[in-house]
Coordinates of C-alpha atoms in Angstrom, one line a residue:
M1 CA 35.0 -21.5 4.6
A2 CA 31.5 -21.3 6.1
L3 CA 29.5 -18.2 5.1
S4 CA 29.2 -17.0 8.7
Q5 CA 33.0 -17.1 9.1
S6 CA 34.0 -15.3 5.9
D7 CA 34.8 -11.6 5.8
P8 CA 31.7 -9.6 5.0
I9 CA 31.5 -7.5 1.8
E10 CA 31.3 -3.9 2.9
L11 CA 28.4 -1.8 1.4
T12 CA 27.4 1.8 2.2
C13 CA 24.2 3.7 1.6
E14 CA 22.3 6.5 3.2
I15 CA 19.1 4.5 3.9
L16 CA 18.8 0.8 4.4
V17 CA 15.3 -0.7 3.9
A18 CA 14.9 -4.3 5.1
G19 CA 11.9 -6.1 3.6
G20 CA 10.5 -5.9 0.1
G21 CA 6.8 -6.3 0.7
P22 CA 3.9 -3.8 0.4
A23 CA 5.6 -1.4 2.8
G24 CA 9.2 -1.9 1.8
V25 CA 8.9 -1.4 -1.9
P26 CA 7.1 2.0 -1.7
C27 CA 9.4 3.0 1.2
A28 CA 12.6 2.3 -0.8
L29 CA 11.2 3.9 -4.0
A30 CA 10.1 7.0 -2.1
A31 CA 13.5 7.4 -0.4
A32 CA 15.4 6.9 -3.6
R33 CA 13.1 9.2 -5.7
S34 CA 13.7 11.8 -3.0
G35 CA 17.4 11.8 -3.6
A36 CA 18.8 9.3 -1.0
R37 CA 21.1 6.4 -1.9
V38 CA 19.1 3.3 -0.8
I39 CA 19.7 -0.4 -0.5
L40 CA 16.6 -2.6 -0.3
V41 CA 17.2 -6.0 1.2
Q42 CA 14.6 -8.7 0.6
D43 CA 14.8 -12.2 1.9
R44 CA 12.6 -13.8 -0.8
P45 CA 13.4 -14.2 -4.6
V46 CA 10.4 -11.9 -5.5
L47 CA 9.0 -8.6 -4.2
G48 CA 5.5 -8.0 -2.9
G49 CA 5.3 -10.0 0.4
N50 CA 1.8 -11.2 1.0
A51 CA 0.7 -9.8 -2.4
S52 CA 3.4 -11.6 -4.3
S53 CA 3.0 -14.8 -6.4
E54 CA 4.2 -16.7 -3.3
V55 CA 1.1 -15.8 -1.3
R56 CA -1.4 -14.0 -3.6
M57 CA -3.4 -12.1 -1.0
H58 CA -5.5 -9.0 -2.1
I59 CA -4.0 -5.6 -1.5
V60 CA -6.8 -3.8 0.4
G61 CA -7.0 -0.6 2.4
A62 CA -9.1 2.3 3.5
N63 CA -11.8 1.9 0.9
G64 CA -12.7 -1.4 2.5
T65 CA -14.4 -4.5 1.0
G66 CA -17.3 -6.8 1.4
R67 CA -19.9 -5.4 3.9
F68 CA -17.9 -2.3 4.7
D69 CA -17.1 -0.7 1.4
R70 CA -16.2 3.0 1.6
G71 CA -16.6 4.8 -1.7
E72 CA -18.8 7.0 -3.8
A73 CA -17.8 8.9 -6.9
L74 CA -16.9 12.6 -6.3
I75 CA -18.0 12.2 -2.7
T76 CA -15.9 9.6 -0.8
E77 CA -12.7 8.7 -2.6
A78 CA -10.8 6.6 -0.1
R79 CA -8.4 4.5 -2.2
E80 CA -4.8 5.2 -1.5
G81 CA -2.8 7.4 -3.8
G82 CA 1.0 7.9 -4.3
I83 CA 3.2 4.9 -5.1
I84 CA 0.7 2.2 -4.3
E85 CA -1.7 3.8 -6.8
E86 CA 1.1 4.0 -9.4
I87 CA 1.6 0.2 -8.8
R88 CA -2.1 -0.6 -9.0
L89 CA -2.6 1.3 -12.2
E90 CA 0.5 -0.2 -13.8
N91 CA -0.6 -3.7 -12.8
C92 CA -4.2 -3.1 -14.0
V93 CA -3.1 -2.0 -17.5
R94 CA 0.0 -4.2 -18.1
N95 CA -1.5 -7.3 -16.4
P96 CA -5.0 -7.8 -17.8
Q97 CA -4.6 -11.5 -17.5
R98 CA -4.2 -11.1 -13.7
S99 CA -1.0 -13.1 -13.5
A100 CA 0.5 -13.3 -10.1
S101 CA 4.0 -13.6 -11.6
M102 CA 3.5 -10.5 -13.8
F103 CA 2.8 -8.5 -10.6
D104 CA 6.2 -9.7 -9.2
L105 CA 7.8 -8.5 -12.5
I106 CA 6.1 -5.1 -12.3
L107 CA 7.5 -4.5 -8.8
Y108 CA 10.9 -5.8 -9.8
D109 CA 10.9 -3.5 -12.9
L110 CA 10.1 -0.4 -10.8
C111 CA 13.0 -1.1 -8.4
R112 CA 15.5 -1.9 -11.2
R113 CA 14.6 1.3 -13.0
E114 CA 15.3 3.5 -10.0
P115 CA 18.9 4.7 -10.3
N116 CA 19.3 5.5 -6.6
L117 CA 18.1 2.1 -5.5
T118 CA 20.2 -1.1 -5.1
L119 CA 18.0 -4.2 -4.8
M120 CA 19.3 -7.3 -3.0
L121 CA 17.0 -10.3 -3.3
N122 CA 17.4 -13.6 -1.4
T123 CA 19.2 -11.6 1.3
S124 CA 18.3 -11.6 5.0
V125 CA 19.3 -9.3 7.8
V126 CA 20.8 -11.5 10.4
G127 CA 22.5 -9.0 12.8
A128 CA 22.9 -5.4 13.7
E129 CA 25.8 -3.3 15.1
R130 CA 25.2 -0.4 17.4
E131 CA 27.6 2.4 18.4
S132 CA 27.7 1.2 22.0
N133 CA 25.7 -0.8 24.5
A134 CA 23.8 2.3 25.6
N135 CA 20.1 2.0 25.2
D136 CA 20.0 5.1 22.9
A137 CA 23.0 4.2 20.8
P138 CA 22.4 4.4 17.0
I139 CA 22.7 1.5 14.6
L140 CA 26.0 1.6 12.6
A141 CA 25.5 -1.3 10.2
V142 CA 23.5 -4.5 9.7
L143 CA 24.8 -7.9 8.7
A144 CA 23.0 -9.6 5.9
D145 CA 23.4 -13.1 4.4
R146 CA 22.7 -14.2 0.8
P147 CA 22.8 -18.0 0.8
S148 CA 22.3 -18.2 -3.0
T149 CA 25.8 -16.7 -3.5
E150 CA 27.2 -17.8 -0.1
E151 CA 28.0 -14.2 0.7
R152 CA 27.7 -12.1 3.8
F153 CA 27.4 -8.3 3.7
R154 CA 28.0 -5.5 6.2
I155 CA 25.8 -2.6 5.2
S156 CA 26.4 0.8 6.8
A157 CA 23.8 3.5 6.6
Q158 CA 22.6 6.7 8.3
T159 CA 19.0 5.5 8.7
F160 CA 17.6 2.0 9.0
I161 CA 14.0 1.2 8.2
D162 CA 12.4 -2.2 9.2
C163 CA 9.7 -3.2 6.7
T164 CA 10.2 -6.9 7.3
G165 CA 6.8 -7.6 8.9
D166 CA 8.4 -9.8 11.5
G167 CA 10.7 -7.0 12.6
R168 CA 14.0 -8.8 12.2
L169 CA 16.1 -5.8 11.8
G170 CA 14.7 -4.0 14.9
F171 CA 14.9 -7.3 16.9
E172 CA 18.6 -7.7 16.0
A173 CA 19.2 -4.1 17.1
G174 CA 17.5 -4.6 20.4
A175 CA 14.5 -2.4 19.8
S176 CA 11.5 -2.8 22.1
F177 CA 8.5 -4.7 20.7
M178 CA 5.1 -6.1 21.6
E179 CA 3.6 -9.5 20.9
G180 CA 0.2 -11.0 21.5
R181 CA -3.0 -9.3 22.7
E182 CA -3.0 -6.6 25.3
S183 CA -5.5 -6.5 28.1
R184 CA -8.5 -4.2 28.0
E185 CA -7.1 -2.3 31.0
Q186 CA -3.6 -1.7 29.6
F187 CA -4.7 0.8 26.9
G188 CA -8.4 1.2 27.9
E189 CA -9.6 -0.5 24.7
S190 CA -13.1 -1.9 24.6
L191 CA -12.3 -4.5 21.9
A192 CA -9.2 -5.9 23.7
Q193 CA -9.2 -9.1 25.7
P194 CA -10.1 -9.0 29.4
V195 CA -6.7 -10.6 30.2
A196 CA -3.6 -10.3 28.1
D197 CA -2.3 -13.4 26.3
S198 CA 0.3 -14.4 23.7
H199 CA -2.2 -15.1 21.0
R200 CA -2.2 -13.3 17.6
L201 CA -3.9 -13.4 14.3
G202 CA -3.1 -16.6 12.4
S203 CA -1.7 -17.2 9.0
T204 CA -3.2 -18.5 5.8
I205 CA -2.2 -20.5 2.7
L206 CA -4.2 -19.8 -0.4
L207 CA -5.0 -21.8 -3.5
T208 CA -6.2 -21.2 -7.0
A209 CA -8.1 -23.5 -9.3
R210 CA -9.3 -23.7 -13.0
K211 CA -12.4 -25.0 -14.6
H212 CA -12.0 -27.7 -17.3
T213 CA -14.3 -29.1 -20.0
H214 CA -14.3 -32.6 -18.3
P215 CA -14.4 -33.9 -14.8
M216 CA -11.2 -33.6 -12.9
P217 CA -10.9 -35.9 -9.9
F218 CA -9.0 -35.0 -6.8
Q219 CA -7.6 -37.3 -4.1
A220 CA -6.3 -35.7 -1.0
P221 CA -3.2 -37.0 0.7
D222 CA -3.6 -39.1 3.8
W223 CA -2.3 -36.2 6.0
A224 CA -4.7 -33.6 4.7
R225 CA -7.3 -32.4 7.2
R226 CA -10.9 -33.6 7.0
F227 CA -13.7 -31.1 7.4
S228 CA -17.4 -31.8 8.0
R229 CA -20.2 -29.5 7.2
E230 CA -20.4 -28.7 10.9
D231 CA -16.7 -27.7 10.9
L232 CA -17.3 -25.2 8.1
K233 CA -20.7 -24.0 9.0
L234 CA -19.6 -20.4 9.5
R235 CA -17.1 -20.3 6.6
L236 CA -18.2 -19.7 3.0
Y237 CA -16.4 -22.6 1.5
A238 CA -18.6 -22.6 -1.6
T239 CA -17.4 -19.1 -2.4
P240 CA -14.0 -17.6 -1.8
G241 CA -15.0 -14.7 0.5
E242 CA -18.4 -13.1 0.1
E243 CA -18.7 -12.6 -3.7
E244 CA -20.4 -14.7 -6.4
P245 CA -20.1 -18.5 -6.1
S246 CA -16.9 -19.7 -7.7
H247 CA -13.9 -22.0 -6.9
E248 CA -11.0 -20.2 -8.6
Y249 CA -9.5 -18.7 -5.5
G250 CA -9.6 -19.2 -1.8
Y251 CA -9.7 -19.1 1.2
W252 CA -8.7 -16.1 3.3
W253 CA -10.4 -17.8 6.3
A254 CA -8.2 -21.0 6.0
E255 CA -6.3 -19.6 9.0
W256 CA -4.3 -21.4 11.7
G257 CA -1.4 -20.9 14.0
G258 CA -2.4 -17.8 16.0
T259 CA -2.0 -19.7 19.3
L260 CA 1.6 -20.5 18.4
D261 CA 4.7 -18.3 17.9
T262 CA 4.2 -17.2 14.3
I263 CA 8.0 -16.7 13.9
R264 CA 9.6 -19.6 15.7
D265 CA 6.8 -22.1 14.8
N266 CA 6.4 -20.9 11.2
E267 CA 7.5 -24.3 9.7
V268 CA 4.9 -26.2 11.8
I269 CA 2.3 -23.6 10.8
R270 CA 3.1 -24.0 7.1
D271 CA 2.8 -27.8 7.3
E272 CA -0.6 -27.6 9.0
L273 CA -1.9 -24.9 6.7
V274 CA -1.1 -27.0 3.6
A275 CA -3.1 -29.8 5.3
V276 CA -5.9 -27.4 6.0
A277 CA -6.0 -25.9 2.5
L278 CA -6.0 -29.4 0.9
G279 CA -8.7 -30.5 3.3
I280 CA -11.0 -27.7 2.4
W281 CA -10.4 -28.4 -1.3
D282 CA -11.2 -32.1 -0.7
H283 CA -14.4 -31.0 1.0
V284 CA -15.3 -28.8 -2.0
K285 CA -14.4 -31.4 -4.6
N286 CA -15.6 -34.6 -2.9
G287 CA -18.1 -33.5 -0.3
P288 CA -18.0 -33.7 3.4
P289 CA -16.5 -37.1 4.6
E290 CA -19.6 -38.0 6.4
E291 CA -21.7 -37.8 3.2
R292 CA -19.5 -39.5 0.7
S293 CA -21.4 -42.8 0.7
L294 CA -24.7 -41.0 0.2
E295 CA -26.5 -40.6 -3.1
E296 CA -26.9 -36.9 -2.5
S297 CA -23.1 -36.3 -2.4
R298 CA -22.8 -37.7 -6.0
K299 CA -24.9 -34.9 -7.3
D300 CA -21.9 -32.5 -7.0
P301 CA -23.9 -29.8 -5.0
L302 CA -21.0 -27.3 -5.2
E303 CA -20.6 -27.9 -9.0
A304 CA -16.9 -28.5 -8.5
S305 CA -16.5 -31.7 -10.5
H306 CA -14.8 -29.9 -13.5
W307 CA -12.6 -27.8 -11.3
A308 CA -8.9 -28.7 -10.7
L309 CA -6.3 -27.3 -8.3
D310 CA -3.9 -25.1 -10.2
W311 CA -1.7 -23.7 -7.5
I312 CA -1.3 -23.9 -3.7
G313 CA 1.0 -21.7 -1.7
F314 CA 3.8 -23.0 0.4
L315 CA 4.7 -19.7 2.1
P316 CA 2.1 -18.8 4.8
G317 CA 0.5 -15.4 4.4
K318 CA 1.4 -14.1 7.9
R319 CA -0.8 -11.5 9.5
E320 CA 0.9 -10.8 12.8
S321 CA 4.1 -11.3 14.8
R322 CA 6.1 -8.5 16.4
R323 CA 4.9 -4.9 16.7
F324 CA 7.6 -2.3 17.7
V325 CA 7.2 0.2 20.5
G326 CA 7.4 3.7 19.0
Q327 CA 7.3 7.2 20.3
H328 CA 3.5 6.7 20.2
V329 CA 1.5 3.5 20.4
L330 CA -1.6 3.7 18.1
T331 CA -4.8 2.6 20.0
E332 CA -8.4 1.7 19.3
Q333 CA -9.5 5.2 20.5
D334 CA -7.1 6.9 18.1
L335 CA -8.9 5.1 15.2
M336 CA -12.5 5.2 16.5
T337 CA -12.3 9.0 17.2
S338 CA -10.1 9.8 14.2
R339 CA -7.7 11.6 16.4
S340 CA -5.9 14.5 14.7
F341 CA -2.1 14.1 15.0
P342 CA 0.1 17.1 14.2
D343 CA 2.8 14.7 12.8
A344 CA 0.4 12.7 10.6
I345 CA 2.1 11.2 7.6
A346 CA -0.5 8.7 6.3
Y347 CA -4.0 7.5 6.8
G348 CA -6.0 4.3 7.3
G349 CA -9.6 3.3 7.2
W350 CA -9.9 -0.5 7.1
S351 CA -12.2 -2.0 9.8
I352 CA -10.7 -3.2 13.1
D353 CA -10.6 -6.8 11.7
L354 CA -10.1 -9.3 14.5
H355 CA -9.8 -13.1 13.8
P356 CA -9.9 -16.0 16.2
P357 CA -6.3 -17.1 16.9
Q358 CA -7.4 -20.8 16.5
G359 CA -8.6 -20.2 12.9
V360 CA -10.4 -23.2 11.5
D361 CA -10.1 -24.9 14.9
A362 CA -12.7 -22.5 16.2
P363 CA -15.7 -23.7 14.1
D364 CA -18.3 -22.0 16.3
T365 CA -16.6 -18.6 16.0
E366 CA -17.0 -16.3 13.0
P367 CA -13.7 -16.3 11.0
C368 CA -13.5 -12.5 11.4
E369 CA -15.1 -9.9 13.6
Q370 CA -15.0 -6.5 11.7
H371 CA -15.7 -3.3 13.6
P372 CA -15.9 -0.5 11.1
V373 CA -14.0 2.7 11.9
P374 CA -16.4 5.6 11.4
W375 CA -14.0 7.9 9.5
L376 CA -10.6 7.8 7.9
F377 CA -7.9 8.2 10.5
D378 CA -4.4 9.7 10.8
I379 CA -1.3 7.6 11.2
P380 CA 1.5 9.7 12.8
L381 CA 5.2 9.7 12.3
S382 CA 5.7 8.9 16.0
C383 CA 4.3 5.4 15.4
C384 CA 7.1 4.8 12.9
V385 CA 10.1 5.7 15.0
S386 CA 11.7 3.5 17.6
R387 CA 11.3 4.7 21.2
E388 CA 15.0 4.1 22.0
V389 CA 17.0 3.4 18.9
P390 CA 17.5 6.9 17.4
N391 CA 18.0 6.0 13.7
L392 CA 15.5 3.1 13.5
M393 CA 12.2 3.6 11.7
F394 CA 9.6 1.0 10.7
A395 CA 6.6 0.7 8.4
G396 CA 4.1 -2.0 7.7
R397 CA 2.4 -4.4 10.0
N398 CA 5.2 -4.0 12.6
L399 CA 4.5 -0.3 13.3
S400 CA 3.8 0.8 16.8
A401 CA 0.2 -0.1 17.6
T402 CA -1.8 -2.2 20.0
H403 CA -3.2 -5.5 18.8
V404 CA -6.6 -3.9 18.3
A405 CA -5.4 -0.9 16.3
F406 CA -3.0 -3.2 14.3
A407 CA -6.0 -5.2 13.2
S408 CA -6.9 -2.2 11.0
T409 CA -3.4 -0.8 10.1
R410 CA -2.1 -4.2 9.0
V411 CA -3.7 -4.3 5.6
M412 CA -1.3 -3.9 2.7
A413 CA -2.5 -0.7 1.0
T414 CA -2.3 1.0 4.4
C415 CA 1.2 -0.5 4.9
A416 CA 2.1 0.9 1.5
V417 CA 1.2 4.6 2.2
V418 CA 3.0 4.4 5.6
G419 CA 6.0 2.9 3.7
Q420 CA 6.0 5.7 1.2
A421 CA 5.7 8.3 4.0
V422 CA 8.5 6.8 6.1
G423 CA 10.8 6.6 3.0
T424 CA 10.1 10.2 2.1
V425 CA 10.6 11.4 5.7
A426 CA 13.8 9.4 6.0
A427 CA 15.3 10.9 2.8
L428 CA 14.4 14.4 4.0
G429 CA 16.1 13.6 7.3
V430 CA 19.3 12.6 5.6
R431 CA 19.3 15.8 3.6
D432 CA 18.5 18.0 6.6
R433 CA 20.8 16.0 9.0
I434 CA 18.1 15.3 11.5
L435 CA 17.8 11.9 13.3
P436 CA 14.5 10.0 13.1
S437 CA 14.2 10.3 16.9
A438 CA 14.0 14.1 16.6
M439 CA 11.7 14.3 13.6
A440 CA 8.2 14.1 15.1
S441 CA 8.9 16.8 17.7
T442 CA 10.4 19.2 15.2
Q443 CA 7.4 21.1 13.8
S444 CA 9.2 22.7 10.9
F445 CA 10.5 19.4 9.7
V446 CA 7.1 17.7 10.0
E447 CA 5.5 20.4 8.0
K448 CA 8.1 20.2 5.3
A449 CA 7.6 16.4 5.2
Q450 CA 3.8 16.8 4.9
R451 CA 4.2 19.3 2.1
Q452 CA 6.4 16.8 0.2
L453 CA 4.0 13.9 0.8
L454 CA 1.1 15.9 -0.5
A455 CA 3.2 16.9 -3.6
D456 CA 3.8 13.2 -4.2
D457 CA 0.1 12.4 -4.2
S458 CA -0.2 11.1 -0.7
F459 CA -3.4 12.1 1.1
L460 CA -3.4 13.6 4.6
I461 CA -6.6 14.5 6.3
G462 CA -7.4 18.2 6.4
C463 CA -4.0 19.4 5.1
D464 CA -5.1 21.6 2.2
E465 CA -2.9 24.6 3.1
K466 CA 0.2 22.5 2.9
G467 CA -0.9 21.0 -0.4
R468 CA -1.0 24.2 -2.4
C469 CA 1.7 25.2 -4.9
P470 CA 2.8 28.8 -4.5
V471 CA 3.6 29.2 -8.2
V472 CA 0.1 28.1 -9.1
S473 CA -1.3 30.4 -6.3
G474 CA 0.3 33.4 -8.0
A475 CA -1.2 32.7 -11.4
Q476 CA -4.4 33.8 -13.0
I477 CA -6.2 30.5 -13.9
T478 CA -8.7 30.3 -16.7
S479 CA -10.1 27.5 -18.8
S480 CA -12.1 26.7 -22.0
G481 CA -15.0 26.0 -19.7
S482 CA -15.9 24.3 -16.4
Q483 CA -18.7 22.2 -15.0
S484 CA -20.6 23.4 -12.0
D485 CA -18.6 23.0 -8.7
A486 CA -15.5 22.0 -10.6
P487 CA -13.8 25.3 -11.6
A488 CA -10.3 25.7 -13.0
I489 CA -9.0 27.1 -9.7
A490 CA -9.8 23.8 -8.0
V491 CA -6.5 22.3 -9.3
N492 CA -4.8 24.2 -6.5
S493 CA -7.3 23.5 -3.7
G494 CA -4.5 21.7 -1.8
Q495 CA -6.5 18.5 -1.8
T496 CA -6.8 16.2 -4.9
R497 CA -9.8 14.0 -3.9
S498 CA -13.2 14.3 -2.3
V499 CA -13.6 12.8 1.2
H500 CA -16.6 14.8 2.5
G501 CA -19.1 11.9 2.2
E502 CA -20.2 9.0 4.4
R503 CA -17.2 7.5 6.3
G504 CA -14.8 9.9 4.7
A505 CA -12.8 12.4 6.6
P506 CA -14.1 13.3 10.1
R507 CA -16.5 16.2 10.4
G508 CA -14.6 19.5 10.6
R509 CA -11.7 18.2 8.6
E510 CA -13.4 16.9 5.5
L511 CA -12.9 20.0 3.2
P512 CA -16.0 19.7 1.1
G513 CA -15.8 20.1 -2.7
L514 CA -14.8 18.1 -5.8
H515 CA -11.2 19.3 -5.7
R516 CA -10.6 19.1 -9.5
W517 CA -11.3 20.9 -12.7
M518 CA -13.9 19.3 -14.9
S519 CA -14.2 20.7 -18.4
E520 CA -17.4 21.1 -20.3
G521 CA -16.2 18.8 -23.1
L522 CA -13.3 17.9 -25.4
A523 CA -10.9 19.3 -26.5
A524 CA -10.4 21.4 -23.5
W525 CA -7.7 23.6 -22.0
I526 CA -6.7 25.1 -18.6
R527 CA -4.3 28.1 -18.6
F528 CA -2.0 29.7 -16.0
D529 CA -0.9 33.4 -16.6
W530 CA 1.6 35.4 -14.5
E531 CA 2.5 39.1 -14.5
R532 CA 6.2 38.2 -14.9
P533 CA 7.7 35.1 -16.6
Q534 CA 8.1 32.2 -14.3
S535 CA 11.1 29.8 -14.4
F536 CA 10.8 26.1 -13.7
V537 CA 12.3 22.7 -14.6
G538 CA 9.2 20.7 -15.0
I539 CA 5.4 20.3 -14.4
Q540 CA 3.4 17.8 -12.4
L541 CA -0.1 16.8 -13.1
I542 CA -2.5 14.7 -11.0
F543 CA -5.4 13.1 -12.9
D544 CA -8.6 11.5 -11.7
T545 CA -8.3 7.7 -11.5
G546 CA -11.6 6.8 -9.9
L547 CA -10.4 6.6 -6.3
H548 CA -13.9 5.6 -5.2
R549 CA -13.6 2.2 -6.8
H550 CA -11.7 -1.0 -5.8
L551 CA -8.6 -1.7 -7.8
T552 CA -6.5 -4.6 -6.7
L553 CA -5.1 -7.8 -8.4
S554 CA -7.5 -10.5 -7.5
H555 CA -7.7 -14.1 -8.7
H556 CA -11.4 -14.2 -8.0
D557 CA -13.3 -13.5 -11.2
G558 CA -16.6 -12.3 -9.6
Y559 CA -14.9 -9.8 -7.4
T560 CA -12.9 -8.4 -10.3
A561 CA -15.9 -8.1 -12.5
A562 CA -18.2 -6.6 -9.9
K563 CA -15.9 -4.2 -8.2
M564 CA -13.3 -3.0 -10.7
Q565 CA -12.4 -1.7 -14.1
W566 CA -9.5 -4.2 -14.6
G567 CA -7.4 -4.7 -17.7
R568 CA -7.8 -1.2 -19.0
P569 CA -7.1 2.4 -17.9
Q570 CA -9.6 4.0 -15.6
P571 CA -12.3 5.9 -17.6
E572 CA -11.9 9.1 -15.7
T573 CA -8.3 9.5 -16.5
V574 CA -7.0 11.9 -19.1
R575 CA -5.3 9.9 -22.0
A576 CA -4.0 12.5 -24.4
Y577 CA -2.7 16.0 -23.5
R578 CA -0.2 18.7 -24.4
V579 CA 1.7 21.1 -22.1
E580 CA 2.4 24.4 -24.0
G581 CA 4.4 27.5 -23.0
L582 CA 3.9 31.1 -24.0
S583 CA 6.7 33.6 -23.8
A584 CA 5.6 36.3 -26.2
E585 CA 3.4 37.1 -29.2
N586 CA 4.7 36.6 -32.7
Q587 CA 5.2 39.4 -35.3
M588 CA 1.5 39.2 -36.1
G589 CA 0.6 39.9 -32.5
E590 CA -0.7 36.4 -32.1
E591 CA 0.1 34.1 -29.1
A592 CA 2.9 31.8 -30.1
W593 CA 2.6 28.6 -28.0
Q594 CA 5.5 26.2 -27.8
C595 CA 4.8 22.5 -27.2
L596 CA 6.8 21.3 -24.2
V597 CA 5.2 17.9 -23.5
E598 CA 2.9 15.7 -25.6
V599 CA 1.4 12.5 -24.3
D600 CA -1.2 10.3 -26.1
D601 CA -1.3 7.1 -23.9
N602 CA -1.5 8.1 -20.3
Y603 CA -3.2 5.9 -17.7
Q604 CA -1.4 7.0 -14.5
R605 CA -2.6 9.4 -11.9
L606 CA 0.6 11.3 -11.1
R607 CA 2.7 12.5 -14.1
R608 CA 5.9 14.5 -13.8
H609 CA 7.6 16.0 -16.8
F610 CA 11.0 17.5 -16.6
F611 CA 12.5 19.8 -19.3
T612 CA 16.0 19.3 -20.6
V613 CA 16.8 22.9 -19.5
P614 CA 15.0 25.3 -17.2
V615 CA 12.3 27.2 -19.0
S616 CA 10.7 30.6 -18.5
Y617 CA 7.2 31.5 -19.6
R618 CA 4.6 34.0 -18.8
A619 CA 1.8 31.5 -19.4
I620 CA 1.4 27.7 -19.5
R621 CA -1.5 25.9 -21.1
I622 CA -2.5 22.3 -20.7
V623 CA -4.6 21.1 -23.6
V624 CA -6.6 17.8 -23.1
T625 CA -7.6 16.1 -26.4
G626 CA -8.7 12.7 -25.1
T627 CA -9.6 10.6 -22.1
N628 CA -9.9 6.9 -21.4
G629 CA -13.7 7.0 -21.4
L630 CA -15.3 10.2 -20.2
D631 CA -16.5 13.0 -22.5
H632 CA -14.7 15.7 -20.5
A633 CA -11.3 16.4 -18.9
R634 CA -10.5 16.0 -15.2
I635 CA -7.4 17.4 -13.6
C636 CA -7.1 17.2 -9.8
G637 CA -3.8 19.0 -9.3
V638 CA -1.1 21.0 -11.1
R639 CA 2.3 21.9 -9.7
F640 CA 5.3 23.7 -11.3
L641 CA 8.6 22.2 -10.3
A642 CA 11.5 24.4 -9.3
E643 CA 15.0 23.1 -8.7
S644 CA 14.1 19.5 -7.8
V645 CA 11.1 17.3 -7.1
M646 CA 11.4 18.3 -3.4
E647 CA 10.1 21.7 -4.3
C648 CA 7.2 23.3 -6.2

């Protein structure tokens, strides 16, 4: 019997997440960690999307790159926190060899270890059932096919989240979406086209190479493209990107297909991109075709004779396809003015990064036109909820934005923080029995969601009041000693990073200060005393992980060496610490501290420790005995956990 004719296997969950890329993985993990039963459906054999071993694109975000870096220690710390920071730190320490497949494994491991999460790889959403034909009817279930096992599934859920990039789930459900480039007049955007068209950003196929001890010849297939010097005059083909000369990784600008339908024509685009990538490599290895008979070309001007192709992708790294129409459409003005949204759930900061749709077929046009946004900017919940389908949410490059605004929000670290936010909000909605369509307009719900996101190490601009822990606020906080401007009480400032510097948070919302305790030396302690014993089930700590620096898996040696501390824990991070509780003095009248937690190998930013039974103490002390490099301790946040991780 054909797969499409067989009876589907019935599955049920509370939240269905479609798409296991940079938005979908944090989304599913956040929802599951928040207590919801989650199924994550991914159409590829690995997780990670454009960051996976199948594509190998850098995960970048609000801290920028190249000409528009945004970051200065203790002043502008723009790198994303939360689950994407957890993933980056894990990858940095466990994958010093910078293996693309090891990154796949790290994502797979995180999902497999989450008890509330069911992962379904090689599975594609192919249909959706709604309650009725009414425009505002909710989704009841999706149909999903897994060709590797010749099985079809019918998956019922309360909330459906589309993180597929192409928007397959929402498309099957009949949700409104946008494609192409809007006109300047439609949304009043200065960077938009004078006349709307169907063009979009193109796709890219990347390659990696290795240097050998002897010459390694390369012969391009007959169907590979041929590029002259004139063809590549505006493209840095001697260097992958804008870093030190090298040939081990390239080329983000090897782009094509933006004048086609990046969904329906994806196979055509793939074939042409392979021809483009091999043509560029042929140019690097063998010189421009017009010069190959010249003596000059035999001098190997790009010093590529000993380099050999090691890997080439066969899955296009897609930048743009569908964008859903949400309750709000994010625009250029929202980004450039850093508009404050009451329902903000995430932030961005990447430049408005527009590319010529023709890609390499536009040799006289710069491969990208980056317009820096002056400040970090809000991304509201209303951009992540369908305008008409009441239980459909979305995160990633398919969120509700114009083509111009999307050119900033599309990058993967931004997709990740939006994904975590949407997953968290969806789980809260399931618990509180509120539909996604009503969330953004319900102030009490939005504020609860924002408090939870801040507790989970997400960053929201200017939300310090919602980020404070009441249990910590009621304590007398002392320490073994503090550096100037970094007192012990700063661990409850409500913000766990500094963003008051250049291109940080907008003026009036920047909340100046270091927002962390910095000790005078080691060993060091910070202490919390209460008038009456306090009961809790755990403690949460947020450490400094150098959010002013770049930290992303790159196959480019120069970029990694120049921008990152890769292959080891970040030097600012506390390595060894104890959490101790005090209930009473001993018979000698001395304080009798009980060790509750002891860690000697930490490299993560967010650490939660749960006790086997609830504890009650009149004082808690955190003793830091070592870091991963600095000569003093840094703690950015402390929270005491009540009945669940959804409370402090």
